[in-house]
Amino acid sequence: MNKRIALILAAVSVLGWGCAEKKKVSSVTDDITGDYAEDSEISTKAEYSDSDFKVLNVTLSYPEGEAPVKVESTDLSGIEVGERVPVCNRAEFAEQCYGQEYWNDQTVYKWQDFVDKPIEGVIESCYTENDLCFLYVSYPNFKFDIYDWEVLCYDPKSGSTEEVYSWSAEKLEDRCNPPCFGNGALFSEVYDSSGEKGSVIYKTDLYTHETEQVFEGSTEEYLWLHTDDTGDVCILAYPKDSDDDGVLYKFDSGKDGFVLSDDIEAPENSVSNDRFNGVQSHLVKREGSRKLDMDNEFYHAETSVSTGIIVYADAERFIIRSGNKLHTYDITKMEHYISDITDMGDEITYSCGMVFIGNRSNTFRMPVYCIMPELGLTYPVCEKGIYGDIRGQEDGISFNSIHNVENTMVGAGGEVFLTYSLHTVDKVYRLTVES
């Protein structure tokens, strides 16, 4: 796997243990005198073998009582997001979109039925900041690579809703990916349908609603606009016609623009890598073995796992998910805790000393769990449901409650030709870890 793919598949990440970064690096100083001695400290990272850690199999337990977190939620189900005529349903494009669909030599759709037909908006995600909810609302259509969308700011205290930004394709060739949030702003990427220039990135201030162009890519590359584990907005730019590694840009609020970053650099034998508290960590294949090692600026540690992703790493501990097992290595105690997390969900993140696990599934409903990995204490923090977008925050996490909306496509003869499901967010949760 090349480094670019390894970066894209990196584990979801969160903030530091106890919500504070603590670096603990061993060092040596040459035996010299004079003023130079004060500046001659040479940092070295520790080396650990897997046998250095005492293995403790920790069975998860579910004690009575509430989880040590404050749980708050905001109901979004009653918010009116309105309707919009998507690009495919405009009079000048409807025949092109729906009049050329055939099945067994029969026209599938009566395209005239779609002309100027409005589509109700769907809240696909919710981003919270300063007690405000920023709602990403899409207006789905049947040309799935084209988006009509807007972002609304909802104030739960006043119940008011305000438009932050709105985008709609002008023609069928236009495309825009869903936006991302970070650095106090909304970032969106628009493809140039003419092919004369690369994709353009825009930044919209969440509070002033001012929009400006902050990046333009090359016609020879793809851009992946996303946020990293710290919540910073990043652009991964990689070539269209080769498997070469791309380059990574991070948004610098002080410079109000994207700057080139070297965080993408990863060893060739890396299978998972991520950045925590400003420090890059890599899970790498051990030479001559199927096992993996954890490597960062603090230590190089052998592990007992042969596959996995990094959940978290800092100077004092690191956590790996390997299949249905959670492996927590405590550097300060030299202990290795192993817990079985079978059927607890696919989304996993870490914040303030706890692991949070949930799952986004159409068929299997479950709560989001809060786990103390060294003790095995496990708490469901909400009722069974469909949850997703679990994000680590400075003092806890947030996540969305989701339900499915069924829609149908009606054929030319009035029959139901296609039934499909959309996800919509009906509630956002905010969990604060109690100190």
C-alpha positions as a LaTeX table, in Angstrom:
\begin{tabular}{lrrr}
\hline
Residue & $x$ (\AA) & $y$ (\AA) & $z$ (\AA) \\
\hline
Met1 & 0.00 & 0.00 & 0.00 \\
Asn2 & 1.50 & 3.36 & $-0.94$ \\
Lys3 & 1.72 & 6.23 & 1.47 \\
Arg4 & $-1.19$ & 8.17 & 0.03 \\
Ile5 & $-3.61$ & 5.27 & 0.44 \\
Ala6 & $-2.25$ & 4.57 & 3.90 \\
Leu7 & $-3.03$ & 8.16 & 4.86 \\
Ile8 & $-6.59$ & 7.98 & 3.53 \\
Leu9 & $-7.24$ & 4.75 & 5.43 \\
Ala10 & $-5.75$ & 6.05 & 8.65 \\
Ala11 & $-7.79$ & 5.60 & 11.79 \\
Val12 & $-10.21$ & 8.16 & 13.11 \\
Ser13 & $-8.41$ & 10.08 & 15.85 \\
Val14 & $-8.99$ & 12.27 & 18.87 \\
Leu15 & $-7.34$ & 14.58 & 21.40 \\
Gly16 & $-4.92$ & 13.83 & 24.22 \\
Trp17 & $-5.12$ & 11.69 & 27.35 \\
Gly18 & $-6.77$ & 13.73 & 30.10 \\
Cys19 & $-7.26$ & 16.50 & 27.51 \\
Ala20 & $-3.65$ & 17.62 & 27.84 \\
Glu21 & $-0.53$ & 16.87 & 25.85 \\
Lys22 & 2.30 & 15.40 & 27.91 \\
Lys23 & 5.63 & 14.65 & 26.26 \\
Lys24 & 7.98 & 12.27 & 28.02 \\
Val25 & 11.16 & 11.71 & 26.07 \\
Ser26 & 14.42 & 10.33 & 27.45 \\
Ser27 & 17.59 & 12.32 & 26.72 \\
Val28 & 21.35 & 12.29 & 27.20 \\
Thr29 & 23.81 & 15.16 & 27.54 \\
Asp30 & 27.47 & 15.08 & 26.52 \\
Asp31 & 29.94 & 15.63 & 29.35 \\
Ile32 & 31.12 & 19.06 & 28.31 \\
Thr33 & 31.35 & 22.40 & 30.05 \\
Gly34 & 30.59 & 25.98 & 29.19 \\
Asp35 & 27.54 & 27.68 & 27.77 \\
Tyr36 & 27.38 & 25.11 & 24.99 \\
Ala37 & 26.41 & 22.40 & 27.48 \\
Glu38 & 23.00 & 23.99 & 27.99 \\
Asp39 & 22.15 & 23.53 & 24.30 \\
Ser40 & 23.71 & 20.12 & 23.77 \\
Glu41 & 20.83 & 17.92 & 24.98 \\
Ile42 & 20.24 & 15.17 & 22.45 \\
Ser43 & 16.78 & 13.56 & 22.47 \\
Thr44 & 16.56 & 9.82 & 22.00 \\
Lys45 & 13.41 & 7.74 & 21.83 \\
Ala46 & 12.88 & 4.63 & 23.89 \\
Glu47 & 12.86 & 1.11 & 22.46 \\
Tyr48 & 10.41 & $-1.48$ & 23.78 \\
Ser49 & 9.88 & $-5.13$ & 22.92 \\
Asp50 & 6.45 & $-6.68$ & 23.24 \\
Ser51 & 7.65 & $-8.85$ & 26.12 \\
Asp52 & 8.47 & $-5.70$ & 28.14 \\
Phe53 & 4.74 & $-5.18$ & 28.68 \\
Lys54 & 2.71 & $-7.19$ & 31.19 \\
Val55 & $-0.34$ & $-8.55$ & 29.37 \\
Leu56 & $-3.69$ & $-8.08$ & 31.14 \\
Asn57 & $-6.88$ & $-9.45$ & 29.58 \\
Val58 & $-9.58$ & $-7.00$ & 30.65 \\
Thr59 & $-13.18$ & $-8.19$ & 30.49 \\
Leu60 & $-15.62$ & $-5.38$ & 29.78 \\
Ser61 & $-18.12$ & $-4.84$ & 32.60 \\
Tyr62 & $-21.29$ & $-2.79$ & 32.63 \\
Pro63 & $-21.74$ & $-1.24$ & 36.09 \\
Glu64 & $-24.95$ & 0.31 & 37.32 \\
Gly65 & $-25.14$ & 4.07 & 37.24 \\
Glu66 & $-24.49$ & 6.79 & 34.73 \\
Ala67 & $-21.37$ & 7.15 & 32.63 \\
Pro68 & $-18.81$ & 9.71 & 33.90 \\
Val69 & $-19.81$ & 12.07 & 31.11 \\
Lys70 & $-22.37$ & 14.84 & 30.80 \\
Val71 & $-24.74$ & 13.99 & 27.95 \\
Glu72 & $-26.59$ & 16.76 & 26.10 \\
Ser73 & $-28.57$ & 16.55 & 22.89 \\
Thr74 & $-30.28$ & 18.91 & 20.49 \\
Asp75 & $-33.36$ & 17.83 & 18.55 \\
Leu76 & $-33.13$ & 18.80 & 14.88 \\
Ser77 & $-36.16$ & 16.87 & 13.62 \\
Gly78 & $-38.51$ & 19.86 & 13.65 \\
Ile79 & $-36.30$ & 22.23 & 11.67 \\
Glu80 & $-37.80$ & 23.31 & 8.36 \\
Val81 & $-35.09$ & 23.19 & 5.70 \\
Gly82 & $-37.31$ & 23.92 & 2.71 \\
Glu83 & $-37.36$ & 22.69 & $-0.87$ \\
Arg84 & $-35.35$ & 23.37 & $-4.00$ \\
Val85 & $-35.60$ & 22.45 & $-7.68$ \\
Pro86 & $-32.35$ & 20.53 & $-8.27$ \\
Val87 & $-30.39$ & 20.98 & $-11.46$ \\
Cys88 & $-31.73$ & 17.73 & $-12.96$ \\
Asn89 & $-35.31$ & 18.90 & $-12.60$ \\
Arg90 & $-34.87$ & 22.22 & $-14.34$ \\
Ala91 & $-36.79$ & 22.55 & $-17.58$ \\
Glu92 & $-33.64$ & 22.80 & $-19.71$ \\
Phe93 & $-32.09$ & 19.61 & $-18.26$ \\
Ala94 & $-34.96$ & 17.26 & $-17.32$ \\
Glu95 & $-35.21$ & 15.53 & $-20.71$ \\
Gln96 & $-31.45$ & 14.99 & $-20.79$ \\
Cys97 & $-31.50$ & 13.50 & $-17.27$ \\
Tyr98 & $-34.62$ & 11.34 & $-17.41$ \\
Gly99 & $-35.68$ & 11.01 & $-21.05$ \\
Gln100 & $-32.80$ & 8.77 & $-22.07$ \\
Glu101 & $-33.21$ & 6.03 & $-19.46$ \\
Tyr102 & $-34.42$ & 2.72 & $-20.97$ \\
Trp103 & $-35.20$ & $-0.74$ & $-19.62$ \\
Asn104 & $-36.09$ & $-3.59$ & $-22.02$ \\
Asp105 & $-36.41$ & $-1.01$ & $-24.81$ \\
Gln106 & $-39.01$ & 0.87 & $-22.79$ \\
Thr107 & $-38.64$ & 4.40 & $-21.46$ \\
Val108 & $-38.18$ & 4.18 & $-17.72$ \\
Tyr109 & $-39.28$ & 7.69 & $-16.75$ \\
Lys110 & $-41.71$ & 10.22 & $-18.10$ \\
Trp111 & $-39.26$ & 13.09 & $-17.93$ \\
Gln112 & $-42.00$ & 15.74 & $-18.13$ \\
Asp113 & $-43.10$ & 14.69 & $-14.63$ \\
Phe114 & $-39.80$ & 15.96 & $-13.24$ \\
Val115 & $-39.80$ & 19.44 & $-14.80$ \\
Asp116 & $-39.55$ & 22.06 & $-12.06$ \\
Lys117 & $-40.39$ & 19.45 & $-9.42$ \\
Pro118 & $-38.96$ & 20.58 & $-6.05$ \\
Ile119 & $-37.06$ & 18.22 & $-3.76$ \\
Glu120 & $-37.18$ & 18.50 & 0.03 \\
Gly121 & $-33.84$ & 19.09 & 1.73 \\
Val122 & $-32.17$ & 16.48 & 3.93 \\
Ile123 & $-29.88$ & 17.25 & 6.90 \\
Glu124 & $-26.92$ & 15.00 & 6.16 \\
Ser125 & $-24.58$ & 16.15 & 8.94 \\
Cys126 & $-24.33$ & 18.54 & 11.85 \\
Tyr127 & $-21.23$ & 20.34 & 13.11 \\
Thr128 & $-21.36$ & 21.99 & 16.54 \\
Glu129 & $-19.33$ & 25.01 & 17.68 \\
Asn130 & $-19.95$ & 27.65 & 20.35 \\
Asp131 & $-23.33$ & 26.08 & 21.22 \\
Leu132 & $-24.48$ & 26.51 & 17.61 \\
Cys133 & $-25.44$ & 23.78 & 15.15 \\
Phe134 & $-24.22$ & 24.10 & 11.57 \\
Leu135 & $-26.37$ & 21.90 & 9.35 \\
Tyr136 & $-25.24$ & 20.56 & 6.00 \\
Val137 & $-28.45$ & 20.23 & 3.95 \\
Ser138 & $-28.47$ & 18.48 & 0.57 \\
Tyr139 & $-31.20$ & 18.37 & $-2.06$ \\
Pro140 & $-30.78$ & 14.89 & $-3.55$ \\
Asn141 & $-31.41$ & 14.08 & $-7.18$ \\
Phe142 & $-30.70$ & 11.17 & $-9.45$ \\
Lys143 & $-27.47$ & 12.50 & $-10.94$ \\
Phe144 & $-25.53$ & 11.53 & $-7.85$ \\
Asp145 & $-22.32$ & 13.31 & $-8.82$ \\
Ile146 & $-24.06$ & 16.71 & $-8.76$ \\
Tyr147 & $-24.99$ & 18.48 & $-5.55$ \\
Asp148 & $-27.43$ & 21.21 & $-4.61$ \\
Trp149 & $-26.75$ & 22.05 & $-0.99$ \\
Glu150 & $-26.63$ & 24.71 & 1.70 \\
Val151 & $-25.38$ & 25.19 & 5.23 \\
Leu152 & $-27.72$ & 26.56 & 7.88 \\
Cys153 & $-26.82$ & 27.88 & 11.34 \\
Tyr154 & $-29.33$ & 26.76 & 13.98 \\
Asp155 & $-29.32$ & 28.38 & 17.42 \\
Pro156 & $-30.96$ & 25.95 & 19.90 \\
Lys157 & $-31.45$ & 28.70 & 22.50 \\
Ser158 & $-33.47$ & 31.03 & 20.27 \\
Gly159 & $-34.74$ & 28.44 & 17.80 \\
Ser160 & $-33.66$ & 30.67 & 14.91 \\
Thr161 & $-32.17$ & 29.40 & 11.64 \\
Glu162 & $-29.92$ & 31.41 & 9.33 \\
Glu163 & $-28.36$ & 30.56 & 5.98 \\
Val164 & $-24.55$ & 30.53 & 6.02 \\
Tyr165 & $-23.85$ & 29.46 & 2.43 \\
Ser166 & $-25.70$ & 27.97 & $-0.53$ \\
Trp167 & $-24.45$ & 26.27 & $-3.69$ \\
Ser168 & $-26.25$ & 24.96 & $-6.76$ \\
Ala169 & $-24.92$ & 23.63 & $-10.05$ \\
Glu170 & $-25.51$ & 25.84 & $-13.06$ \\
Lys171 & $-25.27$ & 22.98 & $-15.55$ \\
Leu172 & $-25.11$ & 19.21 & $-15.51$ \\
Glu173 & $-21.33$ & 19.11 & $-15.82$ \\
Asp174 & $-20.80$ & 21.08 & $-12.62$ \\
Arg175 & $-19.86$ & 19.14 & $-9.52$ \\
Cys176 & $-19.26$ & 19.98 & $-5.89$ \\
Asn177 & $-18.35$ & 17.65 & $-3.06$ \\
Pro178 & $-19.99$ & 17.92 & 0.38 \\
Pro179 & $-18.18$ & 20.58 & 2.43 \\
Cys180 & $-16.17$ & 20.20 & 5.61 \\
Phe181 & $-15.93$ & 22.32 & 8.75 \\
Gly182 & $-12.91$ & 23.46 & 10.73 \\
Asn183 & $-10.81$ & 26.47 & 11.75 \\
Gly184 & $-14.04$ & 28.42 & 12.41 \\
Ala185 & $-15.10$ & 28.17 & 8.79 \\
Leu186 & $-16.86$ & 26.17 & 6.12 \\
Phe187 & $-14.70$ & 24.84 & 3.26 \\
Ser188 & $-16.10$ & 23.71 & $-0.07$ \\
Glu189 & $-14.56$ & 22.34 & $-3.26$ \\
Val190 & $-15.92$ & 23.08 & $-6.74$ \\
Tyr191 & $-14.73$ & 21.25 & $-9.86$ \\
Asp192 & $-14.17$ & 23.21 & $-13.05$ \\
Ser193 & $-16.46$ & 21.54 & $-15.59$ \\
Ser194 & $-14.61$ & 23.14 & $-18.51$ \\
Gly195 & $-11.36$ & 21.39 & $-17.61$ \\
Glu196 & $-9.44$ & 24.61 & $-18.14$ \\
Lys197 & $-8.40$ & 24.89 & $-14.51$ \\
Gly198 & $-8.20$ & 22.71 & $-11.42$ \\
Ser199 & $-10.63$ & 22.43 & $-8.55$ \\
Val200 & $-11.15$ & 25.55 & $-6.46$ \\
Ile201 & $-11.45$ & 25.63 & $-2.66$ \\
Tyr202 & $-13.59$ & 28.31 & $-1.02$ \\
Lys203 & $-13.71$ & 29.34 & 2.64 \\
Thr204 & $-16.85$ & 30.79 & 4.23 \\
Asp205 & $-16.64$ & 32.34 & 7.70 \\
Leu206 & $-19.28$ & 30.65 & 9.86 \\
Tyr207 & $-20.20$ & 33.90 & 11.60 \\
Thr208 & $-19.72$ & 36.72 & 9.08 \\
His209 & $-20.67$ & 34.47 & 6.11 \\
Glu210 & $-17.93$ & 36.10 & 4.02 \\
Thr211 & $-16.66$ & 33.80 & 1.26 \\
Glu212 & $-13.26$ & 33.84 & $-0.43$ \\
Gln213 & $-11.20$ & 31.58 & $-2.66$ \\
Val214 & $-8.27$ & 30.10 & $-0.73$ \\
Phe215 & $-6.84$ & 27.41 & $-3.03$ \\
Glu216 & $-6.78$ & 26.32 & $-6.67$ \\
Gly217 & $-5.50$ & 22.93 & $-7.75$ \\
Ser218 & $-3.82$ & 21.85 & $-10.94$ \\
Thr219 & $-5.66$ & 20.29 & $-13.87$ \\
Glu220 & $-3.31$ & 17.30 & $-13.47$ \\
Glu221 & $-4.34$ & 16.39 & $-9.92$ \\
Tyr222 & $-7.27$ & 15.40 & $-7.75$ \\
Leu223 & $-7.96$ & 17.16 & $-4.47$ \\
Trp224 & $-9.29$ & 15.51 & $-1.32$ \\
Leu225 & $-10.66$ & 18.14 & 1.07 \\
His226 & $-11.02$ & 16.80 & 4.62 \\
Thr227 & $-10.31$ & 17.41 & 8.31 \\
Asp228 & $-7.62$ & 15.55 & 10.26 \\
Asp229 & $-7.83$ & 14.18 & 13.81 \\
Thr230 & $-7.14$ & 17.60 & 15.34 \\
Gly231 & $-9.99$ & 19.21 & 13.40 \\
Asp232 & $-7.66$ & 21.08 & 11.04 \\
Val233 & $-8.77$ & 21.36 & 7.42 \\
Cys234 & $-6.42$ & 19.65 & 4.95 \\
Ile235 & $-6.08$ & 19.12 & 1.21 \\
Leu236 & $-4.46$ & 15.99 & $-0.16$ \\
Ala237 & $-3.45$ & 16.69 & $-3.76$ \\
Tyr238 & $-2.43$ & 13.63 & $-5.78$ \\
Pro239 & $-1.77$ & 13.09 & $-9.51$ \\
Lys240 & $-4.55$ & 11.83 & $-11.78$ \\
Asp241 & $-2.51$ & 9.54 & $-13.98$ \\
Ser242 & $-0.07$ & 7.84 & $-11.62$ \\
Asp243 & 0.20 & 6.08 & $-8.27$ \\
Asp244 & 2.74 & 8.57 & $-6.97$ \\
Asp245 & 2.22 & 9.93 & $-3.49$ \\
Gly246 & 0.47 & 13.24 & $-3.25$ \\
Val247 & 1.29 & 16.29 & $-1.19$ \\
Leu248 & $-0.56$ & 17.53 & 1.87 \\
Tyr249 & $-1.63$ & 21.09 & 2.60 \\
Lys250 & $-2.99$ & 22.32 & 5.92 \\
Phe251 & $-4.99$ & 25.45 & 6.49 \\
Asp252 & $-3.06$ & 28.07 & 8.48 \\
Ser253 & $-5.46$ & 30.48 & 10.18 \\
Gly254 & $-2.67$ & 33.01 & 10.75 \\
Lys255 & $-1.86$ & 33.13 & 7.04 \\
Asp256 & $-5.50$ & 32.62 & 6.03 \\
Gly257 & $-4.47$ & 30.02 & 3.50 \\
Phe258 & $-3.19$ & 26.50 & 2.94 \\
Val259 & 0.50 & 25.75 & 3.49 \\
Leu260 & 2.50 & 22.72 & 2.42 \\
Ser261 & 2.90 & 20.11 & 5.15 \\
Asp262 & 5.34 & 17.22 & 5.50 \\
Asp263 & 2.92 & 15.10 & 7.57 \\
Ile264 & 2.19 & 12.87 & 4.60 \\
Glu265 & 5.67 & 11.36 & 4.76 \\
Ala266 & 5.35 & 7.80 & 6.05 \\
Pro267 & 7.64 & 4.78 & 6.02 \\
Glu268 & 7.19 & 2.41 & 3.10 \\
Asn269 & 6.26 & $-0.36$ & 5.56 \\
Ser270 & 3.54 & 1.73 & 7.25 \\
Val271 & 0.07 & 0.16 & 7.44 \\
Ser272 & $-1.61$ & 2.90 & 9.51 \\
Asn273 & $-0.52$ & 6.39 & 10.43 \\
Asp274 & $-2.13$ & 9.38 & 12.09 \\
Arg275 & $-1.31$ & 12.60 & 13.89 \\
Phe276 & $-2.15$ & 13.19 & 17.57 \\
Asn277 & $-1.38$ & 16.36 & 19.53 \\
Gly278 & 0.86 & 17.52 & 16.71 \\
Val279 & 2.95 & 14.32 & 16.62 \\
Gln280 & 2.83 & 11.78 & 13.79 \\
Ser281 & 2.63 & 8.08 & 14.69 \\
His282 & 3.06 & 5.09 & 12.39 \\
Leu283 & 2.07 & 1.45 & 12.70 \\
Val284 & 4.73 & $-0.35$ & 10.66 \\
Lys285 & 5.54 & $-3.91$ & 9.63 \\
Arg286 & 8.34 & $-5.41$ & 11.66 \\
Glu287 & 11.24 & $-6.67$ & 9.58 \\
Gly288 & 11.25 & $-10.45$ & 9.36 \\
Ser289 & 7.93 & $-10.80$ & 11.20 \\
Arg290 & 4.17 & $-10.58$ & 10.61 \\
Lys291 & 3.83 & $-8.42$ & 13.71 \\
Leu292 & 3.54 & $-4.63$ & 13.72 \\
Asp293 & 5.47 & $-1.96$ & 15.62 \\
Met294 & 4.37 & 1.46 & 16.82 \\
Asp295 & 6.77 & 4.25 & 15.92 \\
Asn296 & 6.78 & 7.97 & 16.74 \\
Glu297 & 9.18 & 10.57 & 18.14 \\
Phe298 & 8.73 & 9.23 & 21.68 \\
Tyr299 & 9.34 & 5.49 & 21.25 \\
His300 & 9.57 & 2.49 & 18.95 \\
Ala301 & 7.51 & $-0.32$ & 20.48 \\
Glu302 & 6.92 & $-3.86$ & 19.31 \\
Thr303 & 3.31 & $-5.06$ & 19.49 \\
Ser304 & 1.60 & $-8.45$ & 19.45 \\
Val305 & $-0.79$ & $-7.57$ & 16.61 \\
Ser306 & $-0.34$ & $-8.41$ & 12.94 \\
Thr307 & $-3.08$ & $-6.08$ & 11.67 \\
Gly308 & $-4.76$ & $-2.98$ & 13.01 \\
Ile309 & $-5.33$ & 0.77 & 12.98 \\
Ile310 & $-4.13$ & 3.44 & 15.38 \\
Val311 & $-6.86$ & 4.76 & 17.64 \\
Tyr312 & $-4.59$ & 7.05 & 19.64 \\
Ala313 & $-0.95$ & 7.62 & 20.58 \\
Asp314 & 0.98 & 10.00 & 22.83 \\
Ala315 & 4.13 & 9.91 & 24.97 \\
Glu316 & 2.54 & 7.76 & 27.67 \\
Arg317 & 0.29 & 5.30 & 25.83 \\
Phe318 & $-0.96$ & 4.10 & 22.48 \\
Ile319 & $-4.14$ & 2.28 & 21.46 \\
Ile320 & $-4.66$ & $-0.06$ & 18.51 \\
Arg321 & $-7.82$ & $-1.67$ & 17.22 \\
Ser322 & $-7.04$ & $-5.06$ & 15.70 \\
Gly323 & $-10.14$ & $-6.82$ & 14.45 \\
Asn324 & $-12.48$ & $-7.22$ & 17.41 \\
Lys325 & $-9.79$ & $-6.55$ & 20.00 \\
Leu326 & $-8.76$ & $-3.27$ & 21.61 \\
His327 & $-5.07$ & $-3.13$ & 22.60 \\
Thr328 & $-4.01$ & $-0.40$ & 25.02 \\
Tyr329 & $-0.28$ & $-0.10$ & 25.79 \\
Asp330 & 0.47 & 1.97 & 28.90 \\
Ile331 & 4.09 & 3.17 & 28.74 \\
Thr332 & 4.10 & 4.54 & 32.30 \\
Lys333 & 3.00 & 1.22 & 33.84 \\
Met334 & 4.46 & $-1.04$ & 31.12 \\
Glu335 & 1.12 & $-2.85$ & 30.88 \\
His336 & $-0.79$ & $-4.08$ & 27.83 \\
Tyr337 & $-4.58$ & $-4.24$ & 28.23 \\
Ile338 & $-6.60$ & $-6.39$ & 25.82 \\
Ser339 & $-10.40$ & $-6.18$ & 25.56 \\
Asp340 & $-12.94$ & $-7.84$ & 23.28 \\
Ile341 & $-15.11$ & $-5.23$ & 21.51 \\
Thr342 & $-17.02$ & $-7.59$ & 19.21 \\
Asp343 & $-20.31$ & $-6.10$ & 17.88 \\
Met344 & $-19.67$ & $-2.71$ & 19.45 \\
Gly345 & $-19.45$ & $-0.75$ & 16.21 \\
Asp346 & $-17.10$ & 0.41 & 13.49 \\
Glu347 & $-16.57$ & 4.06 & 14.43 \\
Ile348 & $-14.06$ & 4.48 & 17.22 \\
Thr349 & $-12.41$ & 7.52 & 18.72 \\
Tyr350 & $-10.57$ & 8.52 & 21.88 \\
Ser351 & $-10.91$ & 11.55 & 24.11 \\
Cys352 & $-9.95$ & 12.48 & 27.65 \\
Gly353 & $-8.89$ & 9.01 & 28.79 \\
Met354 & $-11.85$ & 7.15 & 27.29 \\
Val355 & $-12.58$ & 5.20 & 24.12 \\
Phe356 & $-15.92$ & 5.82 & 22.41 \\
Ile357 & $-17.34$ & 3.24 & 20.00 \\
Gly358 & $-20.48$ & 3.39 & 17.89 \\
Asn359 & $-21.84$ & 2.22 & 14.58 \\
Arg360 & $-23.65$ & 3.66 & 11.58 \\
Ser361 & $-25.84$ & 0.89 & 10.21 \\
Asn362 & $-29.20$ & 0.68 & 8.49 \\
Thr363 & $-30.10$ & $-2.65$ & 10.05 \\
Phe364 & $-28.32$ & $-2.98$ & 13.39 \\
Arg365 & $-29.22$ & $-0.53$ & 16.14 \\
Met366 & $-26.92$ & $-0.04$ & 19.12 \\
Pro367 & $-25.88$ & 2.68 & 21.57 \\
Val368 & $-22.59$ & 4.55 & 21.57 \\
Tyr369 & $-20.33$ & 3.05 & 24.24 \\
Cys370 & $-17.86$ & 4.76 & 26.55 \\
Ile371 & $-15.00$ & 2.49 & 27.68 \\
Met372 & $-12.24$ & 2.93 & 30.27 \\
Pro373 & $-9.72$ & 0.59 & 28.62 \\
Glu374 & $-7.49$ & $-0.08$ & 31.62 \\
Leu375 & $-10.45$ & $-0.97$ & 33.87 \\
Gly376 & $-12.91$ & $-2.39$ & 31.37 \\
Leu377 & $-15.72$ & $-0.23$ & 32.73 \\
Thr378 & $-18.21$ & 0.26 & 29.89 \\
Tyr379 & $-21.23$ & 2.54 & 29.70 \\
Pro380 & $-23.85$ & 3.03 & 26.99 \\
Val381 & $-24.26$ & 6.80 & 26.70 \\
Cys382 & $-27.48$ & 6.81 & 24.66 \\
Glu383 & $-30.34$ & 4.55 & 23.68 \\
Lys384 & $-30.07$ & 2.05 & 20.85 \\
Gly385 & $-30.19$ & 3.75 & 17.47 \\
Ile386 & $-28.23$ & 4.63 & 14.35 \\
Tyr387 & $-25.32$ & 6.94 & 15.14 \\
Gly388 & $-22.42$ & 8.31 & 13.16 \\
Asp389 & $-19.89$ & 11.09 & 12.67 \\
Ile390 & $-18.29$ & 10.51 & 16.08 \\
Arg391 & $-15.81$ & 13.37 & 16.55 \\
Gly392 & $-13.34$ & 13.98 & 19.34 \\
Gln393 & $-13.48$ & 17.45 & 20.88 \\
Glu394 & $-11.43$ & 19.29 & 23.46 \\
Asp395 & $-13.40$ & 18.00 & 26.45 \\
Gly396 & $-15.33$ & 15.05 & 25.02 \\
Ile397 & $-17.02$ & 14.02 & 21.79 \\
Ser398 & $-20.00$ & 14.77 & 19.59 \\
Phe399 & $-22.01$ & 12.53 & 17.28 \\
Asn400 & $-25.20$ & 12.51 & 15.25 \\
Ser401 & $-28.35$ & 10.43 & 15.54 \\
Ile402 & $-29.56$ & 9.33 & 12.11 \\
His403 & $-32.72$ & 7.85 & 10.64 \\
Asn404 & $-33.60$ & 6.65 & 7.17 \\
Val405 & $-35.97$ & 8.40 & 4.79 \\
Glu406 & $-37.50$ & 6.21 & 2.08 \\
Asn407 & $-37.98$ & 7.69 & $-1.40$ \\
Thr408 & $-39.36$ & 6.20 & $-4.60$ \\
Met409 & $-38.84$ & 6.68 & $-8.33$ \\
Val410 & $-42.05$ & 6.33 & $-10.33$ \\
Gly411 & $-41.84$ & 4.87 & $-13.83$ \\
Ala412 & $-43.51$ & 6.17 & $-16.96$ \\
Gly413 & $-46.51$ & 3.92 & $-16.39$ \\
Gly414 & $-47.00$ & 5.05 & $-12.81$ \\
Glu415 & $-45.37$ & 1.99 & $-11.27$ \\
Val416 & $-42.74$ & 2.26 & $-8.55$ \\
Phe417 & $-39.49$ & 1.62 & $-10.37$ \\
Leu418 & $-36.97$ & 2.27 & $-7.62$ \\
Thr419 & $-37.08$ & 2.69 & $-3.84$ \\
Tyr420 & $-34.03$ & 4.15 & $-2.16$ \\
Ser421 & $-33.07$ & 5.29 & 1.30 \\
Leu422 & $-31.51$ & 8.54 & 2.48 \\
His423 & $-29.87$ & 9.27 & 5.82 \\
Thr424 & $-30.97$ & 12.37 & 7.68 \\
Val425 & $-29.74$ & 13.68 & 11.03 \\
Asp426 & $-32.48$ & 14.18 & 13.60 \\
Lys427 & $-30.44$ & 14.83 & 16.74 \\
Val428 & $-26.90$ & 15.86 & 17.66 \\
Tyr429 & $-25.25$ & 14.70 & 20.91 \\
Arg430 & $-22.53$ & 16.47 & 22.86 \\
Leu431 & $-20.66$ & 14.50 & 25.55 \\
Thr432 & $-18.45$ & 16.29 & 28.06 \\
Val433 & $-16.07$ & 14.22 & 30.18 \\
Glu434 & $-16.49$ & 15.04 & 33.86 \\
Ser435 & $-13.25$ & 15.84 & 35.65 \\
\hline
\end{tabular}
